XYZ file of C-alpha atoms in Angstrom:
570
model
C -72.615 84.273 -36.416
C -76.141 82.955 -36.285
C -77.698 81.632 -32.854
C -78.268 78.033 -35.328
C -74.617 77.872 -36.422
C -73.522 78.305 -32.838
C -75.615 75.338 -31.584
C -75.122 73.278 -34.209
C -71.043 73.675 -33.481
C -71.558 72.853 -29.754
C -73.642 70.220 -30.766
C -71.054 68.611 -32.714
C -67.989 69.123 -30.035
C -70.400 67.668 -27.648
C -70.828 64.242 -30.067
C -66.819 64.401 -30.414
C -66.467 64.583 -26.291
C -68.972 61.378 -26.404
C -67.262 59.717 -28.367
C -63.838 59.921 -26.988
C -65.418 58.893 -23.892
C -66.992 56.050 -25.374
C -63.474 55.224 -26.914
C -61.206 55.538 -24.095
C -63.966 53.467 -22.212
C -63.746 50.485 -24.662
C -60.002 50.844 -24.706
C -59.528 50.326 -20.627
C -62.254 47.218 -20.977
C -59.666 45.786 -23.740
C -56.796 46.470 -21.375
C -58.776 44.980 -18.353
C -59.504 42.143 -20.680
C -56.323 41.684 -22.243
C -54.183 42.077 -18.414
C -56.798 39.365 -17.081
C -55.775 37.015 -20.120
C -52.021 37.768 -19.655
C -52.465 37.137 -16.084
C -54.156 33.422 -16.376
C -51.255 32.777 -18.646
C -48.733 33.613 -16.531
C -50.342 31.661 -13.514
C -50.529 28.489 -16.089
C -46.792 28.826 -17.383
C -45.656 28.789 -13.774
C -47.574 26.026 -12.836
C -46.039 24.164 -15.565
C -42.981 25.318 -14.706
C -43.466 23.612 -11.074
C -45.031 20.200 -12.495
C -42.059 20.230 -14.738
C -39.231 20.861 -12.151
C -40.803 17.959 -10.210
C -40.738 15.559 -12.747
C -36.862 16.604 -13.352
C -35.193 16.334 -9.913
C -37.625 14.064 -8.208
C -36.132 10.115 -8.058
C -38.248 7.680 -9.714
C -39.065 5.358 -6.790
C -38.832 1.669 -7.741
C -42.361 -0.341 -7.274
C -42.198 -1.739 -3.571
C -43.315 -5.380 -4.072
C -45.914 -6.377 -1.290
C -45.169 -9.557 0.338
C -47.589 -12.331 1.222
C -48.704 -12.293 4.882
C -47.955 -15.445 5.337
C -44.226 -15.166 4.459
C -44.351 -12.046 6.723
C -45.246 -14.110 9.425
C -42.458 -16.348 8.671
C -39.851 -13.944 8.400
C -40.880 -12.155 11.550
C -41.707 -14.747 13.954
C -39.389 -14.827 16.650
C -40.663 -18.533 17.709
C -39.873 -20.657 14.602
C -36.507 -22.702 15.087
C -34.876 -24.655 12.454
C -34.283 -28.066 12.961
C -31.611 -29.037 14.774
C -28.245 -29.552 13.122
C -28.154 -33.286 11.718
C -24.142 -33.489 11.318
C -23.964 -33.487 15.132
C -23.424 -30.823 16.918
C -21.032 -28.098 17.020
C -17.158 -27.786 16.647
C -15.907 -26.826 20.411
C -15.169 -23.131 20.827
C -18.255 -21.527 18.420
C -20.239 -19.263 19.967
C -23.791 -18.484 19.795
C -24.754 -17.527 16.439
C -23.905 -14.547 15.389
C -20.449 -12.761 12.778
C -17.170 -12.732 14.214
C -15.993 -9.213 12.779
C -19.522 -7.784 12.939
C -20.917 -9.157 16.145
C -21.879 -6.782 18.524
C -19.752 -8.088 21.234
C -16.956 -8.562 18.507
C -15.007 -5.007 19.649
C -11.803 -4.040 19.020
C -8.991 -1.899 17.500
C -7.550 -2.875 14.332
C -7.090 0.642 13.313
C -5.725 1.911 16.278
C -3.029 -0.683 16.441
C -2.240 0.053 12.668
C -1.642 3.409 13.761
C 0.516 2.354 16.366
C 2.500 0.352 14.266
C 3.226 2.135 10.882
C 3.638 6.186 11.219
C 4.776 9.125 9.365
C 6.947 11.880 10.618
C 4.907 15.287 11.589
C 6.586 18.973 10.587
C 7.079 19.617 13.681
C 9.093 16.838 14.790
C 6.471 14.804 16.564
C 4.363 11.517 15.267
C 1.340 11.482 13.655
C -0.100 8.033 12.834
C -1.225 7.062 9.477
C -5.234 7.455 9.921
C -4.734 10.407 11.641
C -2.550 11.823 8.480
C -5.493 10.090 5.836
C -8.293 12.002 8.098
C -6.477 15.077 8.050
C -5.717 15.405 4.024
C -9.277 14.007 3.093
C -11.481 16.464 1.343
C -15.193 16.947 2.640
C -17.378 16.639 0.162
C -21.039 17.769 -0.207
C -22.577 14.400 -0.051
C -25.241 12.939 1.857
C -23.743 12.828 5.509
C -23.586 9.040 6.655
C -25.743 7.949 9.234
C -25.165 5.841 12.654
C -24.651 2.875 12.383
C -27.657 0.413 13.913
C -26.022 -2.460 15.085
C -28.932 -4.080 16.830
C -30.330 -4.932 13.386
C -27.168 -6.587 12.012
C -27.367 -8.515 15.335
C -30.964 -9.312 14.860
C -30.199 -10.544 11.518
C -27.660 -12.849 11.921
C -29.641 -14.373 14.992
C -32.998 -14.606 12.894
C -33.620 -18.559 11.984
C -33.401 -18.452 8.475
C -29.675 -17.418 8.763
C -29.172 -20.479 11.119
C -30.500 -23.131 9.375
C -28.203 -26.613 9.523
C -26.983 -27.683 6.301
C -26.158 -31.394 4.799
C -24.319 -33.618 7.238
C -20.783 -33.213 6.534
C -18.853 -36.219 5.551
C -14.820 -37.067 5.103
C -15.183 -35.872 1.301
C -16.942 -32.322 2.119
C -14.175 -31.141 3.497
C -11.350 -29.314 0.953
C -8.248 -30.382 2.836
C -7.668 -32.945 6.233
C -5.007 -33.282 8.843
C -3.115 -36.387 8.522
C -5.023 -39.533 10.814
C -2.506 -39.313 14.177
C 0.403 -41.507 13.421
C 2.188 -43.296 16.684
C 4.379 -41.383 19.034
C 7.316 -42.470 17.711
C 6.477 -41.308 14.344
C 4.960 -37.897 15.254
C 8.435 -36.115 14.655
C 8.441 -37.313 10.939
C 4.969 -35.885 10.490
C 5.866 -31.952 11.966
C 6.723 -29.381 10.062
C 9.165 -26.396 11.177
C 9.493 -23.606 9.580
C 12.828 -23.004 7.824
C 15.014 -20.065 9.178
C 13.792 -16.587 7.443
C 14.128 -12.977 8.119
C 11.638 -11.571 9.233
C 9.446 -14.523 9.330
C 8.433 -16.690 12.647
C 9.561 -20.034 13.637
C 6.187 -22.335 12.742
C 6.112 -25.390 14.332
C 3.063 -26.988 12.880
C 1.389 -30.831 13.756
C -1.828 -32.323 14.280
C -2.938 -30.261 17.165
C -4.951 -27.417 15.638
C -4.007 -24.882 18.346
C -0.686 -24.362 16.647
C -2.564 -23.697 13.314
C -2.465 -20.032 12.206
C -5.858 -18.435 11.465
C -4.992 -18.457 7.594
C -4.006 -22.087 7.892
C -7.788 -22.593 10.150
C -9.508 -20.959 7.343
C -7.780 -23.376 4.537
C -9.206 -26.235 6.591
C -12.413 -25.031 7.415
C -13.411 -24.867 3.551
C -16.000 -27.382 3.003
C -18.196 -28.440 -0.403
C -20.868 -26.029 0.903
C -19.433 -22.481 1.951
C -15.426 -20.980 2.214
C -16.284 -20.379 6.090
C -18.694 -20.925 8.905
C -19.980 -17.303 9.849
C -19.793 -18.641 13.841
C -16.279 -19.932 13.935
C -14.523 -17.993 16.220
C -11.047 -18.413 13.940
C -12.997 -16.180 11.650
C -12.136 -12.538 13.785
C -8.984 -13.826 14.014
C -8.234 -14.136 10.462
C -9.911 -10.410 10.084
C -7.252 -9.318 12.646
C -4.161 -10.541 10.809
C -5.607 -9.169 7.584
C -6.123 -5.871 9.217
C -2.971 -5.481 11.900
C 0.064 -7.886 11.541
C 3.161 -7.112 10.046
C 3.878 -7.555 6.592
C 7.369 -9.140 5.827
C 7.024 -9.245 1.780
C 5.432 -7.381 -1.102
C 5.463 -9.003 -4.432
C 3.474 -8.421 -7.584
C 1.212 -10.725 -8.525
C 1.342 -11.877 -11.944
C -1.233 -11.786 -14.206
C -4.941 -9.758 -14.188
C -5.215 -6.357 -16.025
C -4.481 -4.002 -13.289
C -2.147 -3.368 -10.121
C -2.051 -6.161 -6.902
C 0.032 -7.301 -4.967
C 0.691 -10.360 -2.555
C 1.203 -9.309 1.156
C 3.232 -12.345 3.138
C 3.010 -11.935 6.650
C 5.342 -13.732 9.385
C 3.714 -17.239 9.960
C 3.283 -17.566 6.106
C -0.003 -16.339 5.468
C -0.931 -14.297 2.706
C -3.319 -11.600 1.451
C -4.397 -9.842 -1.817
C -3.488 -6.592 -1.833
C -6.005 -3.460 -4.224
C -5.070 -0.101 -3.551
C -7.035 2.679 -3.877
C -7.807 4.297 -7.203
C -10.548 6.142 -6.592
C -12.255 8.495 -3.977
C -15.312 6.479 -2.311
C -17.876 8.983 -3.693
C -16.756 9.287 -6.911
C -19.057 7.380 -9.638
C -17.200 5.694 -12.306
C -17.270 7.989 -15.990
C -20.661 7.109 -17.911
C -17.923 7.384 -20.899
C -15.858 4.753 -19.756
C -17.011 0.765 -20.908
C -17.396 -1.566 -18.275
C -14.129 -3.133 -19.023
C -12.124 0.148 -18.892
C -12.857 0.540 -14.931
C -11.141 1.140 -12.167
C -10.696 -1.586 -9.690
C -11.613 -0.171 -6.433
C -10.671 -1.382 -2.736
C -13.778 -0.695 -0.853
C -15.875 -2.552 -3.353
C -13.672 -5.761 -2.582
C -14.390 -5.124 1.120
C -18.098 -4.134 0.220
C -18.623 -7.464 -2.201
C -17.361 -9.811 1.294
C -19.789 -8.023 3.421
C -22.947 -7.922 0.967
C -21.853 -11.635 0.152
C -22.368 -12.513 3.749
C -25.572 -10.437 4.523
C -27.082 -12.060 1.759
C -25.700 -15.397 3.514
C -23.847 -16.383 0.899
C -20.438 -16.984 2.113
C -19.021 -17.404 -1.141
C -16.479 -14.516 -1.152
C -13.031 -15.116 0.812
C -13.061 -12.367 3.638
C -11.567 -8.988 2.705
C -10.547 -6.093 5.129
C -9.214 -2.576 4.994
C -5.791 -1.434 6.550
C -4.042 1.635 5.801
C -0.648 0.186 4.709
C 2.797 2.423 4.670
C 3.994 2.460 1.027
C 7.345 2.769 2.103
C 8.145 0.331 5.168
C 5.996 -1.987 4.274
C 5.679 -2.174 0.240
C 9.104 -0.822 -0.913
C 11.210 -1.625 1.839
C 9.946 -5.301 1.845
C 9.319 -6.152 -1.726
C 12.548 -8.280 -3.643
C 11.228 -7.588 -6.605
C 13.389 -5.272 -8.088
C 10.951 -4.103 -11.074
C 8.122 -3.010 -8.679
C 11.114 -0.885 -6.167
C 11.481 0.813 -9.473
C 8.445 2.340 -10.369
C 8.654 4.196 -7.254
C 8.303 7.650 -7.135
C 7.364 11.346 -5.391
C 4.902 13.514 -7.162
C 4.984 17.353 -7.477
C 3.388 17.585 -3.983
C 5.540 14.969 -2.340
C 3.323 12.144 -1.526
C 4.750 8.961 -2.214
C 3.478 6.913 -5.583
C 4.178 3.347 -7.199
C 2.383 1.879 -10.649
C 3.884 -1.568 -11.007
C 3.223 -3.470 -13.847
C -0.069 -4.470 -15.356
C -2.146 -4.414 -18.615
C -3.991 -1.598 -17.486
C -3.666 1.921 -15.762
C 0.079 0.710 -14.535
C 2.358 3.820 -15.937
C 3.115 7.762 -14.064
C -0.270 9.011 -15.216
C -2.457 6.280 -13.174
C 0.029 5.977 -10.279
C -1.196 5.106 -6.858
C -0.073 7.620 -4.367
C -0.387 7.783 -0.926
C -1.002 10.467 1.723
C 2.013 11.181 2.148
C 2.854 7.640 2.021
C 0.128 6.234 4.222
C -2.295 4.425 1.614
C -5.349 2.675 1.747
C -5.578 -0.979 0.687
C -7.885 -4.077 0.733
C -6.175 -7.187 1.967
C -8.321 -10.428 0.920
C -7.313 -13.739 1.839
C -5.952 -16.011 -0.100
C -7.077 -19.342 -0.720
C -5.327 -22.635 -0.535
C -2.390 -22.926 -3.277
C -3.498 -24.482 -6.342
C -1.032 -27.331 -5.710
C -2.962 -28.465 -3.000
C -6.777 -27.284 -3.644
C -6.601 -27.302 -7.588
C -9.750 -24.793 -9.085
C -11.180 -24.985 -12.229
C -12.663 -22.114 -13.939
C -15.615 -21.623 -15.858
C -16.648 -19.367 -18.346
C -20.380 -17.643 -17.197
C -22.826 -18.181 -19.796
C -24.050 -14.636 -19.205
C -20.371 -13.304 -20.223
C -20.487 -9.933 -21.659
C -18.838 -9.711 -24.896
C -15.944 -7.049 -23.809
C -16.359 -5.253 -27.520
C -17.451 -1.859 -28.206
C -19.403 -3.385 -30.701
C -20.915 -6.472 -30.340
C -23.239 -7.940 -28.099
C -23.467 -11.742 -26.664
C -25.282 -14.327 -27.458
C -27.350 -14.079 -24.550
C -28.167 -10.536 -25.311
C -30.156 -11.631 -29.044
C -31.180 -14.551 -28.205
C -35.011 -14.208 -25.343
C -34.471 -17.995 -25.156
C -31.098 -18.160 -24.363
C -31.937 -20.498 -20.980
C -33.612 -22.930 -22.552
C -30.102 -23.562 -24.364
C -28.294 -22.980 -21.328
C -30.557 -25.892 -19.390
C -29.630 -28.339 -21.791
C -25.616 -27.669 -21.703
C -23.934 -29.725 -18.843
C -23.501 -28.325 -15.798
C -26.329 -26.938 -15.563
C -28.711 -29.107 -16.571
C -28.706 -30.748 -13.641
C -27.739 -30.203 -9.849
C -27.975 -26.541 -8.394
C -25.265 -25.093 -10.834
C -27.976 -22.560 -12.269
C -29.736 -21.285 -9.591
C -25.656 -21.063 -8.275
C -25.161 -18.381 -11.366
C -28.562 -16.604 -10.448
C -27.602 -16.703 -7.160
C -24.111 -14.714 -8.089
C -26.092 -12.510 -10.505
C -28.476 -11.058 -7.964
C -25.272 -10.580 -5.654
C -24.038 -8.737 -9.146
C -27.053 -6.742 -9.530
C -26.939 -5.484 -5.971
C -23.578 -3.960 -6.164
C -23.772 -3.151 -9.823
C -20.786 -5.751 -10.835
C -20.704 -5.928 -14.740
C -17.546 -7.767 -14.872
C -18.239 -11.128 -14.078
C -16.347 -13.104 -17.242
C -15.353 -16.309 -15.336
C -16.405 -17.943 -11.668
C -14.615 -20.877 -10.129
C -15.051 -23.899 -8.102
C -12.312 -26.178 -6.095
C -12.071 -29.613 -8.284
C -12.027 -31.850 -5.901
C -15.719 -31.617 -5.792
C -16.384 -31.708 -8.807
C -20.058 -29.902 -9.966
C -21.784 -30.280 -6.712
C -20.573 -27.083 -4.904
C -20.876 -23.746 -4.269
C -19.090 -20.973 -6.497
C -16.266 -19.330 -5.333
C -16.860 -15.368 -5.860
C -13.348 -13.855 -6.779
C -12.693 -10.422 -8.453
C -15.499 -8.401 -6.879
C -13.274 -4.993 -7.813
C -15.439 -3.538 -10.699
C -18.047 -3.576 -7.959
C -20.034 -0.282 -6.812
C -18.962 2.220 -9.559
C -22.155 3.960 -9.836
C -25.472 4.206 -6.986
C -27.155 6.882 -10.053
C -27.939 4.105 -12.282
C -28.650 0.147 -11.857
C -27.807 -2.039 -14.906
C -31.005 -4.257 -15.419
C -28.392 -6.824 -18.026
C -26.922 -7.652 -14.900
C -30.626 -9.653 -13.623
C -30.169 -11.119 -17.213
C -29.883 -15.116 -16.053
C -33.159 -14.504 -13.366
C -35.613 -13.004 -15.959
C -34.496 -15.465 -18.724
C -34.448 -18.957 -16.882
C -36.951 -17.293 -13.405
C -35.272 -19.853 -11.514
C -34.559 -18.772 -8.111
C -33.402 -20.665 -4.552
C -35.876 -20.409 -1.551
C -33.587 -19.593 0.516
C -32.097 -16.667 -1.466
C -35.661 -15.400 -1.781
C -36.591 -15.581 1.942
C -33.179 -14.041 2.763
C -34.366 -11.040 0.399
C -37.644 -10.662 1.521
C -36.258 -10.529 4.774
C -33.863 -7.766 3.896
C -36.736 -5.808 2.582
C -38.514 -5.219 5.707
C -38.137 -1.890 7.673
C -36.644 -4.059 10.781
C -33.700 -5.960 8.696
C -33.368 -3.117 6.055
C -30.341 -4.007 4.229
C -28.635 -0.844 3.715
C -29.184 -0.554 7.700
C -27.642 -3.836 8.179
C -24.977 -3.347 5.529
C -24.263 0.008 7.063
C -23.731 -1.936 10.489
C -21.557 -4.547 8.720
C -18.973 -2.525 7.277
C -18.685 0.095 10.098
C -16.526 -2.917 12.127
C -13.860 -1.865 9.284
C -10.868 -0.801 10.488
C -10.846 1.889 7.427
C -14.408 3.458 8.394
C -12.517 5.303 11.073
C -11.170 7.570 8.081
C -14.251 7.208 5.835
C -17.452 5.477 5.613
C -16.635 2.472 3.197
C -19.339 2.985 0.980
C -21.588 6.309 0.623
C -25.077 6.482 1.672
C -25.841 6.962 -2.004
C -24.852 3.432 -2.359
C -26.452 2.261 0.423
C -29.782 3.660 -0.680
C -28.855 2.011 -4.428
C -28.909 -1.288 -2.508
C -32.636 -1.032 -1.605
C -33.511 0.271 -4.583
C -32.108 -2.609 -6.482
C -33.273 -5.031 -3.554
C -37.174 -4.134 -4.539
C -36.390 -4.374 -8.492
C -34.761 -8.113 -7.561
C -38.076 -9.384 -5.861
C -40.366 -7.569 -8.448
C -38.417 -9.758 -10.994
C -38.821 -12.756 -9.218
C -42.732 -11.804 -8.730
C -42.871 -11.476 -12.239
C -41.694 -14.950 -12.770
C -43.798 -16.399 -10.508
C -46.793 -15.337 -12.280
C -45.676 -16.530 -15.574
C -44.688 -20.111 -13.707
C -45.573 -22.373 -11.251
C -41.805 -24.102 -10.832
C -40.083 -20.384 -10.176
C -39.183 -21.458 -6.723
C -35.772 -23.927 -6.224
C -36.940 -24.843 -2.613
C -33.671 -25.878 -0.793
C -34.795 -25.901 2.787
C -37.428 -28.102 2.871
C -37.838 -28.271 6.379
C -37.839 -24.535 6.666
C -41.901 -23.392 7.741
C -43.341 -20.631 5.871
């Protein structure tokens, strides 16, 4: 082989070595390049990822509405009075303002003397009160954990002016029902009345003197044209104490209504409404299920009277919890012979009922107890009919109750201008009355308000009576803005509601705080917190979307505002 042939060979391995070199190099850069591209996408896809999560799971926070600083000032300024009371001044024995059940200095034990009095049998031989049995079968859940209680702002609250301001002087015809004028002494005997001889029931003897009225019969007459109560009358705690601890002497059914209650006598003739339990406190009501298809619950009647009365209100007869035993004091006391009947045990053992009722009253919706200790509401009842006849009205914001149709008020966006011009409420305070009960609707997400009532006797200037507040606080995950459907169409709206929520919306009188405070004087928070602290957080959120829709109407008109208290500063 030639010395040219042999370089010209190494010549050409040589170019082949330089150009695998120059081919592996371009091949790494296109790696390098292509790993650095890959790279900057991952980085972006998992910052997406992030942003996305966030917007998922984090709650949309309602728009906080910013109040003027001069109604700040109002609201917070320990030094303004109201006026003093112009009906003279106050009935003997009220103390300084304040809540009976929910005053600080209001203490006491309804729950431990329930336990005291009704009691189930332990394995083992011994006694084991009722709460103590209901605490003991309750199952934790993984909910938020409830919070203490801060009863200085309840107290602050209730001692604020705006909750003490007098109303209208009080005549002979504000007042629902009145003792007989005193008759001579001769006559007085003709004018008593004595109970007649009962089992189980005490000997009443009843006359003029009110210090041989019971507290049911002291509520009756304490029912005026303006409010069922008056939040400082001591007769008040005591009326919460009979609800809560004395012993019931007859169960009956009451007729009527679409799902189970029943009327608790007690032995000096008062009487409560009695709503069991249906559902666990922290269970939401099924997104499936139309409003009209719910579950009545017992803590939302307890709930409604104390959210009725924060707002200040007073429109809802006072409601309390008691753990009740389903046999002594339901089966064993009932004469009705239909209700004994639908007793039963269930597989486990616990003791059940279902009545008779339109709805959820058969073996598969029976109310069962623990073993047979079961919680209840008791309400109480208002006068008889044949003595304080009612008349009941038909809301103009009724739902329709059909799966398929909506109401008028739904189609129509000027509805209000219609409902101005239709008597009542085209004159008087009868609307802002209705907006009034729809913001307390709102707030506890109440879709079932058909029908409200007032007491006859006086006639369309009054205050309406809130009744049926069951269907209240199914669900804290969503707020129903329908419900706000009578503010945003007629943006109408009392002064005194308004101030009240304002009020409610600082930091100092939070009203979940204060409603948390209210309902811990229950004598059933000692087995559970009445309502969940995923309601109680609801109840600010909905608070701030109630003032942003009064806001809203205030910049559309100048006549928003019902002023009421006139002589109120601010």
């Amino acid at each position: 082989m030639s010395r040219v042939s042999v370089h010209r060979d190494w010549g050409v391995i040589q170019s082949f070595h330089l150009a695998e070199k120059m081919m592996r190099w371009c091949v790494r850069r296109r790696a390098r390049a292509l790993c650095l591209v890959l790279a900057c996408l991952s980085v972006l896809l998992h910052l997406f990822l992030v942003l996305l999560t966030l917007s998922v799971y984090q709650t949309p926070s309602e728009p906080q509405v910013q109040l003027p600083s001069k109604t700040i000032r109002a609201l917070t300024d320990p030094t303004v009075t109201p006026p003093m009371d112009s009906h003279g001044k106050a009935p003997s024995g009220l103390r300084p303002p304040g809540v009976s059940i929910m005053d600080v200095g209001g203490d006491r034990n309804m729950a431990a003397r329930t336990g005291e009095e009704s009691s189930v049998p332990k394995q083992d031989g011994a006694v084991k009160t009722l709460s103590e049995t209901v605490k003991m079968e309750c199952v934790n859940t993984p909910d938020l954990q409830p919070l203490k209680p801060n009863l200085t702002k309840m107290e602050a609250l209730f001692k604020h002016p705006l909750y003490n301001v007098p109303g209208p002087p009080l005549q002979d015809d504000d007042w629902l029902l009145r003792m007989k004028p005193k008759v001579k002494e001769q006559e007085l005997e003709s004018h008593q009345w004595l109970s007649a001889s009962e089992e189980g029931y005490d000997a009443v003897h009843l006359n003029n003197d009110v210090d041989t009225h019971p507290p049911w019969l002291r509520f009756h007459m304490g029912i005026t044209r303006w409010q069922l109560y008056d939040p400082r009358d001591p007769n008040l705690h005591l009326l919460e104490d009979q609800l809560a601890s004395d012993k019931i002497v007859s169960a009956l059914q009451k007729t009527g209504g679409t799902q189970l209650k029943l009327v608790m006598s007690f032995p000096n003739y008062g009487q409560a409404l009695l709503k069991p339990m249906k559902q666990e406190r922290n269970e939401e009501t099924n997104y499936n299920l139309y409003y009209f298809s719910d579950f009545e619950r017992h803590n939302a009647e307890i709930a409604a009277y104390h959210l009725d009365r924060v707002l200040g209100f007073r429109r809802v007869p006072p409601a309390v919890g008691r753990l009740v035993d389903m046999i002594k004091e339901i089966k064993e006391t009932t004469t009705d012979g239909k209700l004994a009947k639908t007793f039963f045990n269930s597989a486990v053992g616990n003791t059940c009922f279902y009545g008779q009722c339109s709805y959820y009253c058969s073996t598969e919706h029976a109310v069962c107890g623990r073993p047979r200790a079961l919680e209840v509401s008791m309400a109480a009842m208002l006068p008889d009919l044949s003595l304080a006849p009612r008349r009941s009205w038909r809301s103009p914001w009724r739902r329709s109750y059909s799966r398929s149709k909506l109401a008028q008020w739904e189609k129509e966006k000027d509805y209000c201008d219609t409902v101005k011009k239709t008597p009542p409420y085209d004159e008087g305070t009868r609307l802002v009355d209705v907006i009034d009960m729809a913001i307390l609707d709102f707030l506890m997400s109440n879709l079932d308000r058909h029908h409200y009532e007032t007491f006859e006797k006086f006639g369309n200037d009054t205050f309406l009576i809130h009744l049926d507040n069951g269907r209240a606080f199914g669900r804290f995950s969503k707020d129903e803005p329908s419900i706000l459907a009578p503010l945003e169409q007629c943006c109408r709206v009392r002064r005194s509601t308004l101030m009240k929520l304002q009020l409610l919306a600082l930091p100092q009188h939070r009203l979940s705080d204060v409603m948390r405070a209210s309902l811990s004087k229950d004598p059933l928070t000692t087995v559970a917190p009445l309502l969940s602290e995923q309601h109680l957080a609801a109840l600010d959120r909905r608070l701030a979307r109630v003032l942003k829709a009064v806001a809203d109407c205030q910049e559309r008109y100048s006549n928003a505002i019902y002023n009421d208290i006139t002589d109120y500063p601010g």
